[in-house]
PDB file of C-alpha atoms in Angstrom:
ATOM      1  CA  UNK H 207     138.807 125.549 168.990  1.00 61.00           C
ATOM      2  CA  UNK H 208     141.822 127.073 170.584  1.00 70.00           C
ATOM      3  CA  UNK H 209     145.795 126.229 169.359  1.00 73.00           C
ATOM      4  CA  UNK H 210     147.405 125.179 166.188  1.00 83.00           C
ATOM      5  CA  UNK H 211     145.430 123.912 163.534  1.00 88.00           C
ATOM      6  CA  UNK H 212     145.436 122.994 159.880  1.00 93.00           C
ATOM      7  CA  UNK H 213     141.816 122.596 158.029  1.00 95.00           C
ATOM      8  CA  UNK H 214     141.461 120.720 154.963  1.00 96.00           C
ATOM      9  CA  UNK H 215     137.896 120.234 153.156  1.00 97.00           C
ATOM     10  CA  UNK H 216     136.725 117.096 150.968  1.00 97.00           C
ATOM     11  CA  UNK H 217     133.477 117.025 149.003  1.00 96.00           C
ATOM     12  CA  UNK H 218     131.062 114.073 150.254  1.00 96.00           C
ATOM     13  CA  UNK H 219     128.635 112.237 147.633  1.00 94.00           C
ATOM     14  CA  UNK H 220     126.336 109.385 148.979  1.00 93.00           C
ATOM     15  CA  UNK H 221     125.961 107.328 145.974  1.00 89.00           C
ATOM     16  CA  UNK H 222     123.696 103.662 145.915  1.00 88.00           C
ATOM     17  CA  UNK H 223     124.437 103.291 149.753  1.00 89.00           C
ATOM     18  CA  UNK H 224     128.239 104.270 149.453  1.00 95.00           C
ATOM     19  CA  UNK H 225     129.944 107.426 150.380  1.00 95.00           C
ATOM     20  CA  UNK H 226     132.483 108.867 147.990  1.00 94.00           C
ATOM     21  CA  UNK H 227     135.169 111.401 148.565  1.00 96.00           C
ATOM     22  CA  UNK H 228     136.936 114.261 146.762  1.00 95.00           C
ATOM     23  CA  UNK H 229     140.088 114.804 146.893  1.00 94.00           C
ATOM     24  CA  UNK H 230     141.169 116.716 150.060  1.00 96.00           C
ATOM     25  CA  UNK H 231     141.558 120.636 149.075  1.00 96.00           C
ATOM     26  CA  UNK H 232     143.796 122.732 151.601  1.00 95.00           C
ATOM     27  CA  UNK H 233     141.934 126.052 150.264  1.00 96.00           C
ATOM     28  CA  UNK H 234     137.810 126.321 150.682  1.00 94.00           C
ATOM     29  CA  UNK H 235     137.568 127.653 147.305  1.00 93.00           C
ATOM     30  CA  UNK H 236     138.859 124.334 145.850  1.00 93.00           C
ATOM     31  CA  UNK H 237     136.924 122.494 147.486  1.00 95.00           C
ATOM     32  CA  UNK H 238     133.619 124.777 146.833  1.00 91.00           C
ATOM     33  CA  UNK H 239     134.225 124.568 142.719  1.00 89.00           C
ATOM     34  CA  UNK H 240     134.067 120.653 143.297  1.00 92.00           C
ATOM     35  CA  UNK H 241     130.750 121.040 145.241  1.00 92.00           C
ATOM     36  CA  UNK H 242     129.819 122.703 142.318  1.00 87.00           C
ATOM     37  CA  UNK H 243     130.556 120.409 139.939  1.00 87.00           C
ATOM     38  CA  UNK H 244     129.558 117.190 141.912  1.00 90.00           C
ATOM     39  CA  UNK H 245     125.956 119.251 142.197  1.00 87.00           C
ATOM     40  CA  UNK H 246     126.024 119.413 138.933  1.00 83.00           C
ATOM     41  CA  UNK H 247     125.327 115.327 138.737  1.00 83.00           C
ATOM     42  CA  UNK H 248     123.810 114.757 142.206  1.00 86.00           C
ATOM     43  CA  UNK H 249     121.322 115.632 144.284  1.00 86.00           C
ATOM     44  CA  UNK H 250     121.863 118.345 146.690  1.00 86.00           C
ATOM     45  CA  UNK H 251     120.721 116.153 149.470  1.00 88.00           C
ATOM     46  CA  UNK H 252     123.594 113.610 148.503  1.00 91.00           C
ATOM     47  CA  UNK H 253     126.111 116.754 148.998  1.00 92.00           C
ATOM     48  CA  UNK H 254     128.257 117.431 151.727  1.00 95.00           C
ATOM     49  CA  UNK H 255     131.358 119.568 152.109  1.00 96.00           C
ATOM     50  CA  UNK H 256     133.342 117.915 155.218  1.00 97.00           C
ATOM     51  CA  UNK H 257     136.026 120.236 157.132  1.00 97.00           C
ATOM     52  CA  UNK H 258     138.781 118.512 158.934  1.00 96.00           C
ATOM     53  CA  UNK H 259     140.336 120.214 161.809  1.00 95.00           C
ATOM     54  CA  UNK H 260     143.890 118.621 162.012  1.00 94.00           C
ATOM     55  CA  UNK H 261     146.826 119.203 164.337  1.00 91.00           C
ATOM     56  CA  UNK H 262     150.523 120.208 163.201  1.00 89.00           C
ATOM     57  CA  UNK H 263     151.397 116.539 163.881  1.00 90.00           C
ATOM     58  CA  UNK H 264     148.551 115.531 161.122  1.00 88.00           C
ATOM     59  CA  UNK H 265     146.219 113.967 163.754  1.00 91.00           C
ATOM     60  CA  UNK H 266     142.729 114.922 163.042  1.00 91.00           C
ATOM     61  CA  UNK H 267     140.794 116.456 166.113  1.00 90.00           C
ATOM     62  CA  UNK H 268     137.384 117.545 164.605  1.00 92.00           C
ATOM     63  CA  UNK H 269     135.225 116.709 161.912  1.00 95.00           C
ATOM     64  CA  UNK H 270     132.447 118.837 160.551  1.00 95.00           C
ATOM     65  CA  UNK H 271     129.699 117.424 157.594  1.00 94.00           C
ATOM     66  CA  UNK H 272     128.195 120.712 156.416  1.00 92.00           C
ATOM     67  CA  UNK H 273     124.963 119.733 154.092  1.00 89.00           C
ATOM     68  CA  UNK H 274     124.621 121.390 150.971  1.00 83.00           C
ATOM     69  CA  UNK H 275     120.610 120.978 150.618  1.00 74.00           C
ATOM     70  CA  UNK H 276     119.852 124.652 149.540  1.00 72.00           C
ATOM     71  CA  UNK H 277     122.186 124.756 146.667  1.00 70.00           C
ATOM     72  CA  UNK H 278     120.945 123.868 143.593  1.00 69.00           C
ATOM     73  CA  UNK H 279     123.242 122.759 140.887  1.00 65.00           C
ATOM     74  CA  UNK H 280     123.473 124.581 137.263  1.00 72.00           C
ATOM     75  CA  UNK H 281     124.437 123.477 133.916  1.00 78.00           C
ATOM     76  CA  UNK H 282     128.279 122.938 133.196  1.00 84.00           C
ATOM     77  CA  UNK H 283     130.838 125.657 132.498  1.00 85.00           C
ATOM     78  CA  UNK H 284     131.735 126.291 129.031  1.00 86.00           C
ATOM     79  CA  UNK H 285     134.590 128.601 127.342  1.00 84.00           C
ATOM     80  CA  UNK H 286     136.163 128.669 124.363  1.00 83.00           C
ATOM     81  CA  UNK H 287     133.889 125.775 122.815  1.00 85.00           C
ATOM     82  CA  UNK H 288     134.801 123.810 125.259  1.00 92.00           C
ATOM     83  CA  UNK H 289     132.643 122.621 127.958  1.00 93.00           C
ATOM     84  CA  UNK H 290     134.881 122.492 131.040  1.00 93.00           C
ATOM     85  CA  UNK H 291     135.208 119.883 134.056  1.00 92.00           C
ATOM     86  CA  UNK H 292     137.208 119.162 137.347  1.00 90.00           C
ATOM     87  CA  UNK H 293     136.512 115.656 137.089  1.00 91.00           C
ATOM     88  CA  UNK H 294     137.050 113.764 133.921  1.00 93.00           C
ATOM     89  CA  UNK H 295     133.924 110.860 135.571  1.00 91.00           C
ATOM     90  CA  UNK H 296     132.023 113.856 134.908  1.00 91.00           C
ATOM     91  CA  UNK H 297     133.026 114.917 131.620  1.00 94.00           C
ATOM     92  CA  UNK H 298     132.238 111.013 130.597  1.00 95.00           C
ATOM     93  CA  UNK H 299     129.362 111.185 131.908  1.00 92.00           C
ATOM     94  CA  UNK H 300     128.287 114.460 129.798  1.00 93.00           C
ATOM     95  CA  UNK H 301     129.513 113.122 127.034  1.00 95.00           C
ATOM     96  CA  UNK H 302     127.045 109.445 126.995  1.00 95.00           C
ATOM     97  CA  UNK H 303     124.282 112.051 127.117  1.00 92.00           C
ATOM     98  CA  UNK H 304     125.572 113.954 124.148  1.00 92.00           C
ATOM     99  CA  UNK H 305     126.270 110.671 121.889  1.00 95.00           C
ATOM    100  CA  UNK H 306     122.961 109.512 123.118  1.00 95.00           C
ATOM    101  CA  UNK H 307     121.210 112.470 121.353  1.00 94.00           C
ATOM    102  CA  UNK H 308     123.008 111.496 118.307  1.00 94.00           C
ATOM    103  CA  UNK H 309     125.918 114.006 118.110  1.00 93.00           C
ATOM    104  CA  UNK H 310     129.317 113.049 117.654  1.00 94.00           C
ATOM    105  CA  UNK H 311     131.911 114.736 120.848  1.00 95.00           C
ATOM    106  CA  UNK H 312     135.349 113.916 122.071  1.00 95.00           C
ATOM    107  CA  UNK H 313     137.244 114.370 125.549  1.00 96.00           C
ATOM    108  CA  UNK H 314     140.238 116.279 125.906  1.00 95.00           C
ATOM    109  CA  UNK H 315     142.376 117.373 129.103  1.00 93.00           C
ATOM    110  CA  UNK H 316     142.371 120.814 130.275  1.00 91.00           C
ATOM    111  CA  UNK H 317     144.210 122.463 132.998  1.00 89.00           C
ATOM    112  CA  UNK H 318     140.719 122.184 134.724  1.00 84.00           C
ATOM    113  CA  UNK H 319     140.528 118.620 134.715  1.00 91.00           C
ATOM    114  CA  UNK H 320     138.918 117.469 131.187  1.00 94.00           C
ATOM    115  CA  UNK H 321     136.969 118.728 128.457  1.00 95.00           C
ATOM    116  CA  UNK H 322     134.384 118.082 126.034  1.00 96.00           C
ATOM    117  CA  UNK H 323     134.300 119.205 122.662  1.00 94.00           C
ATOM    118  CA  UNK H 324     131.284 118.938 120.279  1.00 89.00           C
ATOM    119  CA  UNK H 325     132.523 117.682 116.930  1.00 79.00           C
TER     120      UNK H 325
END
């Protein structure tokens, strides 16, 4: 594409029929931690990371879905006893499977997003 551009990137998750969206992330390596995350609960056939090729004005001129079907997803990220998320959904979600095994955990914020810490 020739001219002024901006490009902002969103993480895509098809969920029961329904697409849901990140938030949009003006930097790629944003928006690549919350691919990582997202793969962390969903298939990586599911996955998308969408680019969005804006004018100056804010119009969009080009959209491009770029799968994510040969990254497989990894365990969450944990420091300082904590284990760390972007998405609090998430850390909610790892937390129903720790109760469920019988041990006791809380969630706190963290200037990632949320955390979870075993009690």
């Amino acid at each position: 594409m020739r001219g002024d551009f901006k490009i902002s990137y969103a993480v895509l998750v098809k969920e029961n029929a329904k697409i849901n969206k990140t938030a949009k992330r003006d930097e790629i390596s944003e928006a690549i931690l919350d691919a990582e995350e997202v793969l962390q609960h969903h298939d990586a056939e599911s996955v998308s990371l969408e680019a969005n090729f804006s004018s100056p004005s804010g119009q969009t001129l080009f959209t491009q879905n770029i799968p994510l079907f040969t990254i497989h997803g990894h365990k969450p990220v944990a420091a300082e006893g904590k284990t760390l998320f972007r998405f609090k959904r998430h850390a909610e979600k790892y937390a129903n499977q720790i109760v469920s095994e019988g041990q006791v955990c809380r969630i706190v914020g963290h200037n990632w997003g949320a955390a979870v810490l075993l009690a």
